[in-house]
XYZ file of C-alpha atoms in Angstrom:
532
model
C -64.455 -32.288 35.184
C -66.820 -35.063 33.963
C -68.154 -37.519 36.542
C -65.767 -40.315 37.283
C -62.740 -38.477 35.770
C -61.115 -37.990 39.170
C -61.360 -41.705 39.947
C -59.949 -42.605 36.539
C -57.029 -40.190 36.998
C -56.327 -41.630 40.430
C -56.336 -45.146 38.971
C -53.946 -44.100 36.166
C -51.619 -42.485 38.727
C -51.691 -45.615 40.859
C -50.932 -47.910 37.909
C -48.092 -45.621 36.774
C -46.583 -45.634 40.266
C -46.915 -49.417 40.395
C -45.207 -49.749 37.007
C -42.314 -47.525 38.096
C -41.979 -49.477 41.315
C -41.908 -52.792 39.468
C -39.335 -51.419 37.022
C -37.072 -50.402 39.894
C -37.523 -53.758 41.609
C -36.711 -55.568 38.360
C -33.105 -54.389 38.455
C -31.098 -57.079 40.203
C -27.859 -56.583 42.083
C -24.966 -58.990 41.827
C -23.063 -60.964 39.246
C -19.862 -60.513 37.272
C -20.158 -59.101 33.755
C -17.788 -61.046 31.496
C -16.446 -59.423 28.352
C -13.775 -60.527 25.916
C -11.046 -57.980 25.156
C -9.535 -57.983 21.683
C -5.922 -57.163 22.605
C -3.520 -56.347 25.403
C -3.313 -52.586 26.165
C -0.074 -50.744 26.817
C -1.258 -49.420 30.186
C -4.321 -48.573 32.263
C -3.845 -44.788 32.008
C -6.709 -43.309 29.995
C -5.004 -39.917 29.719
C -1.887 -41.460 28.168
C -3.441 -43.956 25.761
C -5.158 -43.367 22.440
C -7.104 -46.582 22.053
C -10.368 -48.152 23.199
C -8.259 -51.004 24.586
C -7.612 -48.854 27.680
C -10.465 -46.349 27.734
C -13.316 -48.871 27.601
C -12.305 -51.089 30.553
C -11.189 -48.051 32.587
C -14.253 -45.851 32.040
C -16.112 -47.634 34.902
C -13.207 -46.758 37.255
C -13.485 -42.988 36.803
C -15.865 -40.074 36.719
C -15.857 -36.963 34.551
C -16.935 -33.461 35.421
C -19.812 -33.995 32.990
C -20.850 -37.015 30.925
C -22.936 -37.962 27.926
C -26.187 -39.481 29.158
C -25.480 -43.208 29.157
C -28.975 -43.988 27.838
C -28.990 -41.640 24.822
C -27.455 -43.293 21.773
C -26.435 -40.176 19.818
C -24.004 -37.963 21.725
C -24.743 -34.254 21.466
C -24.485 -31.243 23.727
C -28.169 -31.739 24.551
C -27.380 -35.149 26.088
C -24.659 -33.924 28.488
C -25.520 -34.492 32.164
C -23.778 -33.705 35.486
C -21.223 -36.159 36.885
C -18.658 -34.932 39.430
C -19.960 -31.459 38.699
C -23.473 -30.821 39.980
C -23.843 -27.832 37.662
C -21.878 -25.516 35.384
C -22.166 -21.990 34.033
C -20.441 -19.801 31.446
C -19.506 -16.142 31.808
C -21.065 -13.562 29.518
C -18.020 -13.366 27.245
C -17.680 -17.166 27.167
C -14.150 -17.227 28.596
C -14.890 -18.686 32.043
C -16.528 -22.087 32.497
C -17.343 -22.642 36.172
C -18.169 -26.049 37.672
C -19.874 -26.488 41.032
C -18.587 -29.844 42.331
C -20.235 -32.520 44.434
C -19.226 -32.683 48.071
C -18.516 -35.922 49.885
C -17.060 -37.803 46.901
C -14.055 -39.987 47.735
C -11.318 -41.568 45.699
C -11.110 -45.351 45.859
C -8.310 -45.093 48.428
C -10.534 -43.016 50.735
C -9.059 -39.564 50.121
C -11.539 -36.735 49.383
C -12.142 -35.445 45.871
C -11.838 -31.652 45.524
C -11.362 -28.970 42.886
C -7.601 -29.382 43.363
C -7.884 -32.742 41.580
C -9.572 -31.065 38.625
C -6.772 -28.517 38.424
C -4.106 -31.244 38.731
C -5.692 -33.257 35.904
C -5.701 -30.405 33.407
C -2.274 -29.183 34.511
C -1.047 -32.671 33.573
C -2.831 -32.569 30.219
C -1.385 -29.147 29.407
C 2.150 -30.057 30.469
C 2.058 -27.492 33.310
C 2.522 -29.960 36.184
C 5.811 -31.088 37.689
C 4.857 -34.685 36.923
C 4.652 -35.533 33.240
C 2.542 -37.859 31.145
C 4.559 -40.366 29.130
C 2.273 -39.769 26.143
C -0.304 -36.982 25.825
C -2.500 -37.760 22.806
C -5.273 -35.289 23.643
C -3.280 -32.249 24.686
C -4.595 -30.453 21.598
C -8.140 -30.743 22.942
C -7.286 -28.162 25.592
C -5.108 -25.751 23.642
C -7.638 -22.991 24.305
C -7.536 -23.452 28.083
C -5.410 -20.733 29.698
C -5.563 -22.320 33.134
C -7.814 -24.199 35.544
C -8.379 -22.497 38.902
C -9.550 -24.201 42.102
C -11.515 -21.295 43.573
C -12.777 -23.426 46.465
C -12.897 -27.123 47.321
C -16.200 -27.346 45.445
C -15.534 -24.854 42.622
C -13.309 -25.307 39.565
C -13.016 -22.691 36.822
C -11.688 -23.228 33.298
C -10.253 -19.917 32.107
C -10.221 -19.812 28.298
C -8.202 -17.743 25.836
C -11.315 -17.210 23.743
C -14.916 -18.338 23.647
C -15.294 -22.112 22.994
C -18.880 -23.371 23.369
C -17.895 -26.947 22.456
C -15.399 -27.402 25.305
C -18.185 -28.919 27.403
C -18.611 -31.596 24.698
C -14.938 -32.577 24.989
C -15.176 -32.752 28.778
C -18.100 -35.194 28.497
C -16.039 -37.802 26.615
C -14.887 -41.045 28.178
C -11.435 -39.717 27.323
C -11.786 -36.899 29.897
C -11.713 -38.534 33.353
C -10.582 -36.638 36.432
C -7.357 -37.994 37.958
C -6.311 -37.732 41.638
C -3.618 -35.240 42.649
C -2.048 -37.628 45.135
C -1.370 -40.539 42.735
C 1.561 -40.002 40.319
C 1.130 -40.779 36.598
C 3.395 -43.837 36.713
C 1.133 -45.478 39.299
C -1.966 -44.661 37.245
C -0.494 -46.765 34.429
C -0.471 -49.929 36.520
C -2.986 -49.364 39.338
C -5.392 -46.505 38.544
C -7.372 -44.870 41.354
C -10.706 -43.271 40.484
C -13.998 -42.189 41.994
C -16.149 -44.350 39.716
C -18.628 -47.184 40.312
C -15.922 -49.864 40.009
C -12.463 -50.225 41.525
C -9.473 -51.492 39.603
C -8.222 -54.905 40.837
C -5.563 -56.094 38.409
C -4.262 -56.126 34.871
C -2.396 -59.192 33.649
C -0.978 -58.414 30.196
C -2.251 -60.815 27.530
C -4.575 -62.406 30.100
C -7.174 -60.243 31.828
C -8.384 -57.002 33.444
C -10.548 -57.180 36.567
C -12.739 -54.581 38.278
C -14.800 -54.901 41.452
C -17.844 -52.993 42.717
C -17.135 -49.787 44.633
C -19.326 -50.182 47.756
C -18.828 -46.498 48.650
C -19.818 -45.064 45.275
C -21.253 -41.569 45.663
C -24.311 -42.393 43.550
C -26.842 -44.284 45.738
C -27.659 -47.922 44.870
C -25.103 -48.040 42.058
C -23.564 -50.029 40.547
C -25.686 -53.170 40.286
C -22.866 -55.494 39.193
C -20.417 -57.044 41.649
C -17.623 -56.685 39.107
C -16.469 -56.751 35.498
C -13.921 -59.156 34.043
C -12.214 -58.699 30.676
C -10.496 -61.775 29.228
C -7.971 -60.987 26.503
C -8.636 -63.148 23.437
C -6.751 -61.850 20.431
C -8.191 -64.306 17.909
C -11.564 -62.874 16.912
C -13.019 -66.183 15.699
C -12.127 -67.840 19.008
C -13.617 -64.934 20.971
C -16.890 -64.894 19.036
C -17.242 -68.660 19.347
C -16.743 -68.344 23.112
C -19.418 -65.650 23.224
C -21.804 -67.832 21.218
C -21.369 -70.697 23.692
C -22.169 -68.385 26.621
C -18.681 -67.933 28.073
C -18.948 -64.152 27.678
C -21.867 -61.807 28.336
C -20.691 -59.097 25.947
C -18.484 -58.976 22.875
C -15.751 -56.405 22.565
C -17.453 -53.207 21.338
C -18.033 -53.167 17.591
C -15.769 -56.177 17.106
C -18.375 -58.208 15.234
C -17.894 -57.515 11.529
C -21.210 -57.526 9.694
C -20.434 -60.737 7.746
C -19.878 -62.466 11.135
C -23.316 -61.520 12.437
C -24.826 -64.454 10.552
C -22.581 -66.844 12.487
C -23.630 -65.393 15.833
C -27.303 -65.487 14.907
C -26.919 -69.137 13.898
C -24.905 -70.205 16.944
C -26.599 -67.937 19.531
C -30.056 -67.029 18.161
C -31.104 -65.290 21.386
C -28.138 -62.875 21.380
C -28.952 -59.178 21.065
C -26.803 -57.413 18.448
C -26.669 -53.799 17.377
C -24.672 -52.408 14.467
C -23.583 -48.770 14.261
C -20.994 -46.585 12.563
C -19.477 -45.603 15.987
C -17.519 -42.754 14.314
C -14.585 -45.020 13.456
C -12.943 -44.361 10.095
C -10.315 -46.228 8.135
C -7.710 -43.743 6.902
C -4.841 -43.615 4.462
C -2.116 -42.176 6.690
C 0.909 -40.932 4.758
C 4.162 -39.765 6.343
C 4.712 -36.442 4.605
C 8.370 -36.314 5.644
C 9.414 -39.470 3.774
C 10.284 -39.251 0.065
C 8.641 -39.596 -2.357
C 5.538 -38.865 -0.258
C 6.868 -35.438 0.656
C 5.676 -34.570 -2.857
C 1.996 -33.462 -2.927
C 1.571 -34.948 -6.422
C 2.409 -38.441 -5.159
C 0.062 -38.003 -2.199
C -2.710 -36.981 -4.607
C -2.060 -40.140 -6.658
C -2.489 -42.246 -3.511
C -5.811 -40.576 -2.740
C -7.045 -41.055 -6.307
C -6.281 -44.787 -6.184
C -8.922 -45.476 -3.541
C -12.097 -47.351 -4.403
C -14.072 -46.562 -1.254
C -17.133 -48.495 -2.361
C -15.053 -51.681 -2.688
C -13.811 -51.361 0.903
C -17.370 -50.805 2.071
C -18.825 -53.708 0.067
C -16.154 -56.220 1.074
C -15.840 -55.380 4.755
C -19.250 -53.973 5.694
C -21.605 -55.496 3.116
C -22.224 -51.983 1.790
C -23.521 -50.683 5.119
C -20.515 -48.565 6.086
C -20.381 -44.820 5.552
C -18.438 -42.704 3.061
C -17.446 -39.305 4.396
C -14.799 -36.701 5.031
C -13.191 -35.676 8.308
C -16.561 -35.613 10.101
C -18.829 -38.648 10.498
C -21.460 -38.629 7.717
C -25.166 -38.358 8.532
C -27.487 -39.742 9.806
C -25.349 -40.949 12.736
C -23.018 -37.967 12.450
C -24.131 -34.458 13.350
C -21.519 -32.520 11.326
C -20.717 -34.619 8.233
C -20.659 -33.334 4.655
C -23.868 -33.692 2.599
C -23.533 -36.311 -0.209
C -23.608 -33.712 -2.998
C -20.595 -31.883 -1.500
C -18.743 -35.125 -0.948
C -19.084 -36.376 -4.536
C -17.520 -33.179 -5.879
C -14.264 -33.769 -3.991
C -11.169 -35.342 -5.655
C -11.335 -39.129 -5.534
C -14.915 -39.294 -4.255
C -16.606 -39.389 -7.662
C -18.030 -42.674 -8.975
C -15.642 -43.028 -11.962
C -12.897 -45.056 -10.247
C -11.114 -45.926 -13.493
C -10.797 -42.257 -14.450
C -9.449 -41.453 -10.980
C -6.845 -44.197 -11.292
C -5.898 -43.160 -14.824
C -5.242 -39.670 -13.463
C -3.207 -41.216 -10.613
C -1.097 -43.277 -13.040
C -0.438 -40.164 -15.127
C 0.887 -38.442 -11.988
C 3.097 -41.418 -11.132
C 4.425 -41.601 -14.700
C 5.211 -37.892 -14.609
C 7.500 -38.646 -11.646
C 9.221 -41.584 -13.318
C 7.152 -44.545 -12.127
C 5.400 -47.074 -14.356
C 5.026 -50.743 -15.209
C 8.789 -51.154 -15.442
C 9.640 -48.982 -12.424
C 7.304 -49.684 -9.562
C 7.457 -48.135 -6.093
C 8.006 -50.587 -3.232
C 6.738 -49.480 0.168
C 5.783 -50.962 3.523
C 2.156 -50.506 4.559
C 1.879 -50.516 8.347
C -1.217 -51.645 10.230
C -2.225 -52.463 13.769
C -2.292 -56.228 14.339
C -6.035 -56.608 14.851
C -8.593 -57.785 12.252
C -10.288 -54.409 11.802
C -6.943 -52.975 10.646
C -5.360 -56.003 8.946
C -8.295 -56.712 6.651
C -8.593 -53.223 5.108
C -4.792 -52.983 4.888
C -4.791 -56.008 2.570
C -7.405 -54.329 0.359
C -5.403 -51.080 0.379
C -2.272 -52.897 -0.799
C -4.263 -54.475 -3.626
C -5.625 -51.093 -4.744
C -2.229 -49.401 -4.646
C -0.994 -51.927 -7.216
C -3.205 -50.203 -9.791
C -0.933 -47.128 -9.672
C 2.475 -48.873 -9.729
C 2.902 -49.170 -5.956
C 3.803 -52.554 -4.436
C 2.951 -52.609 -0.746
C 4.295 -55.039 1.848
C 2.180 -55.461 4.984
C 3.962 -54.555 8.227
C 2.035 -55.376 11.422
C 2.516 -53.792 14.841
C 1.007 -54.833 18.168
C -1.415 -52.454 19.869
C 0.942 -51.611 22.742
C 3.440 -50.021 20.341
C 1.084 -48.805 17.617
C 0.400 -45.261 18.829
C 4.055 -44.555 19.761
C 5.037 -45.806 16.297
C 2.642 -43.366 14.620
C 3.482 -40.492 16.962
C 7.202 -40.867 16.132
C 6.278 -41.152 12.436
C 8.074 -44.456 12.253
C 6.097 -45.487 9.172
C 5.723 -44.615 5.506
C 2.124 -45.521 4.671
C -0.316 -46.806 7.263
C -3.855 -48.076 7.379
C -5.065 -45.799 10.172
C -7.984 -46.309 12.546
C -9.533 -42.925 13.246
C -12.159 -43.413 15.945
C -13.330 -40.090 17.397
C -13.682 -39.440 21.100
C -16.441 -36.893 20.460
C -18.589 -36.145 17.420
C -17.622 -32.501 17.450
C -15.401 -30.505 15.061
C -13.231 -29.138 17.881
C -12.086 -32.642 18.740
C -11.610 -33.822 15.161
C -9.899 -30.729 13.775
C -7.566 -29.857 16.654
C -6.620 -33.460 17.405
C -6.029 -34.807 13.897
C -5.155 -31.774 11.771
C -3.721 -28.997 13.956
C -0.010 -28.298 13.556
C 1.965 -30.092 16.261
C -0.870 -32.190 17.701
C 0.424 -35.530 18.970
C -2.364 -37.371 17.149
C -1.741 -35.515 13.889
C 0.330 -38.494 12.797
C 0.716 -37.461 9.137
C 2.421 -34.156 9.952
C -0.158 -32.096 8.053
C 0.069 -28.377 8.845
C -1.853 -25.537 7.207
C -1.968 -22.347 9.278
C -4.630 -20.781 7.055
C -7.002 -23.695 7.675
C -6.026 -23.805 11.346
C -7.271 -20.223 11.689
C -10.620 -21.505 10.429
C -10.587 -24.132 13.187
C -10.642 -21.273 15.712
C -13.346 -19.420 13.805
C -15.763 -22.354 13.781
C -14.914 -23.126 17.405
C -16.034 -19.652 18.537
C -19.261 -19.644 16.521
C -22.378 -19.862 18.687
C -24.911 -20.076 15.828
C -25.063 -23.807 15.052
C -26.089 -23.445 11.404
C -23.307 -20.929 10.727
C -20.887 -23.248 12.505
C -22.059 -26.200 10.401
C -21.410 -24.242 7.182
C -17.909 -23.329 8.415
C -17.255 -26.975 9.293
C -18.335 -28.106 5.834
C -15.994 -25.583 4.244
C -13.073 -26.757 6.408
C -13.810 -30.421 5.718
C -13.814 -29.844 1.957
C -10.498 -27.968 2.177
C -8.928 -30.817 4.166
C -9.983 -33.353 1.561
C -8.707 -31.199 -1.306
C -5.408 -30.919 0.584
C -5.244 -34.751 0.866
C -4.576 -34.036 4.542
C -5.519 -37.518 5.708
C -7.652 -39.347 3.141
C -10.654 -40.983 4.796
C -11.333 -44.340 3.171
C -14.664 -45.212 4.809
C -16.484 -45.256 8.134
C -16.683 -48.734 9.576
C -20.044 -50.229 10.515
C -19.861 -53.138 12.944
C -21.863 -54.766 15.692
C -21.740 -55.267 19.431
C -23.567 -58.309 20.793
C -24.687 -59.263 24.286
C -26.541 -62.070 25.956
C -30.246 -61.413 26.695
C -29.439 -61.432 30.418
C -27.515 -58.143 30.056
C -29.782 -55.183 30.824
C -29.399 -51.405 31.005
C -26.771 -51.052 28.245
C -27.080 -48.426 25.493
C -24.763 -48.567 22.472
C -23.568 -45.139 21.308
C -23.788 -44.553 17.550
C -21.420 -41.625 17.051
C -18.530 -42.369 19.380
C -16.991 -45.650 20.423
C -15.514 -44.164 23.615
C -18.354 -42.675 25.632
C -20.855 -45.366 26.639
C -19.070 -47.670 29.080
C -19.649 -46.290 32.595
C -21.582 -49.537 33.343
C -23.105 -48.232 36.573
C -26.655 -48.933 35.326
C -25.926 -52.320 33.742
C -27.354 -55.379 35.495
C -27.699 -59.116 34.906
C -31.086 -60.808 34.791
C -30.084 -64.305 35.814
């Protein structure tokens, strides 16, 4: 070692230690994080709801077995970290996933957390428990789980029907919290009990949701915040103005449409804003049981009428994504390459030819300028659904369809779709996980509660299982691309475009990472702090 090298190394080590120490000291405890909420959720039960309106404010209340690293923007299996499980292992044949659980964790009411709670949670999700969930939108996620066994207080085993490497990715979603055995589902709707960094205080419909710091959180020195308050402001312009004047620390996630960013930058130039695709698509949902849309020709005409670029240009200033069932790259891990996408029906650049073909189909079935088809187009009553629904209605006019906008409040929107109480809908298809197992089984598998169009193709469903079992990632990707192309050719659930929008926060908000390929997984908030 050259002379003086040891002294220099010691100095570098000292400066590094000092930097780390100062970084730790910089994180301040205290303060209430204030966020505006865009609508009033139906309940506080994450397992029973299918919208960010519940899952985002409740994610700080719960823990998962495993979790996507809250400081890595792109969710992948490489970013999964322990949560209630200290470690996990898979049997040689891939049919047993064993979790070693943390000891000493307590529910917010003081009762101990054990493997029995893990078993109770997945018994609920699979419909095997005596108690029942009112709605069960993600039951299809766990169709391959034979049973969950509590082998000991600190050991839970998922016994699978077949190998499923991606199950761990589903368990890491914000949509996969562990529920307590001793609190019935009806109480979890109004006063949820978790093990997370924050305790639930109250939910006042159309007013607010309040959380308070859990002083007995199992993770030392977390959380930093004293609490989180969500104020429900359903008018987006009012909410963004309130954020710009400093009333709120954080906007609702991805609620800032790209054209509105200019307003925020003018009114609050110090605000930090980040835009991302968030894996949220706008879909043309068609009820296949209602004539004339029980006819595949008419459904093909609908798909051919879409001008995806126009949606993207108008709503996202051309920055949104065009894709199939899986989020397109670069944010998405599994999306179709552009050359494959352009070859699919309705995705080519010649919109007028597509619409001429659609009109020919409609005319073949008796429709035309003198015999137009009147239909209600349903949409959720929030701006990100209303605005594209208006554009959809305008585009449908080009193929002899006159749409009338029908709005539904968020609290009744999912039940309305699940009961297929609609004809055509502008669907919002945000994905809980950027993984084919979630997307395919949830939205396209026969009988899934979130397969709101009623699409069912057993031949393609067999391919879902094949890709799910594949351990070679490149082979799996090729299978996924094949499935995605088949779904689009089947007009299973035409994807219009992937929304790109922004989340903004005041410069005093620290420790927050915005996820780019799922809207649901980045809101644990245990590392967020306020520098003020």
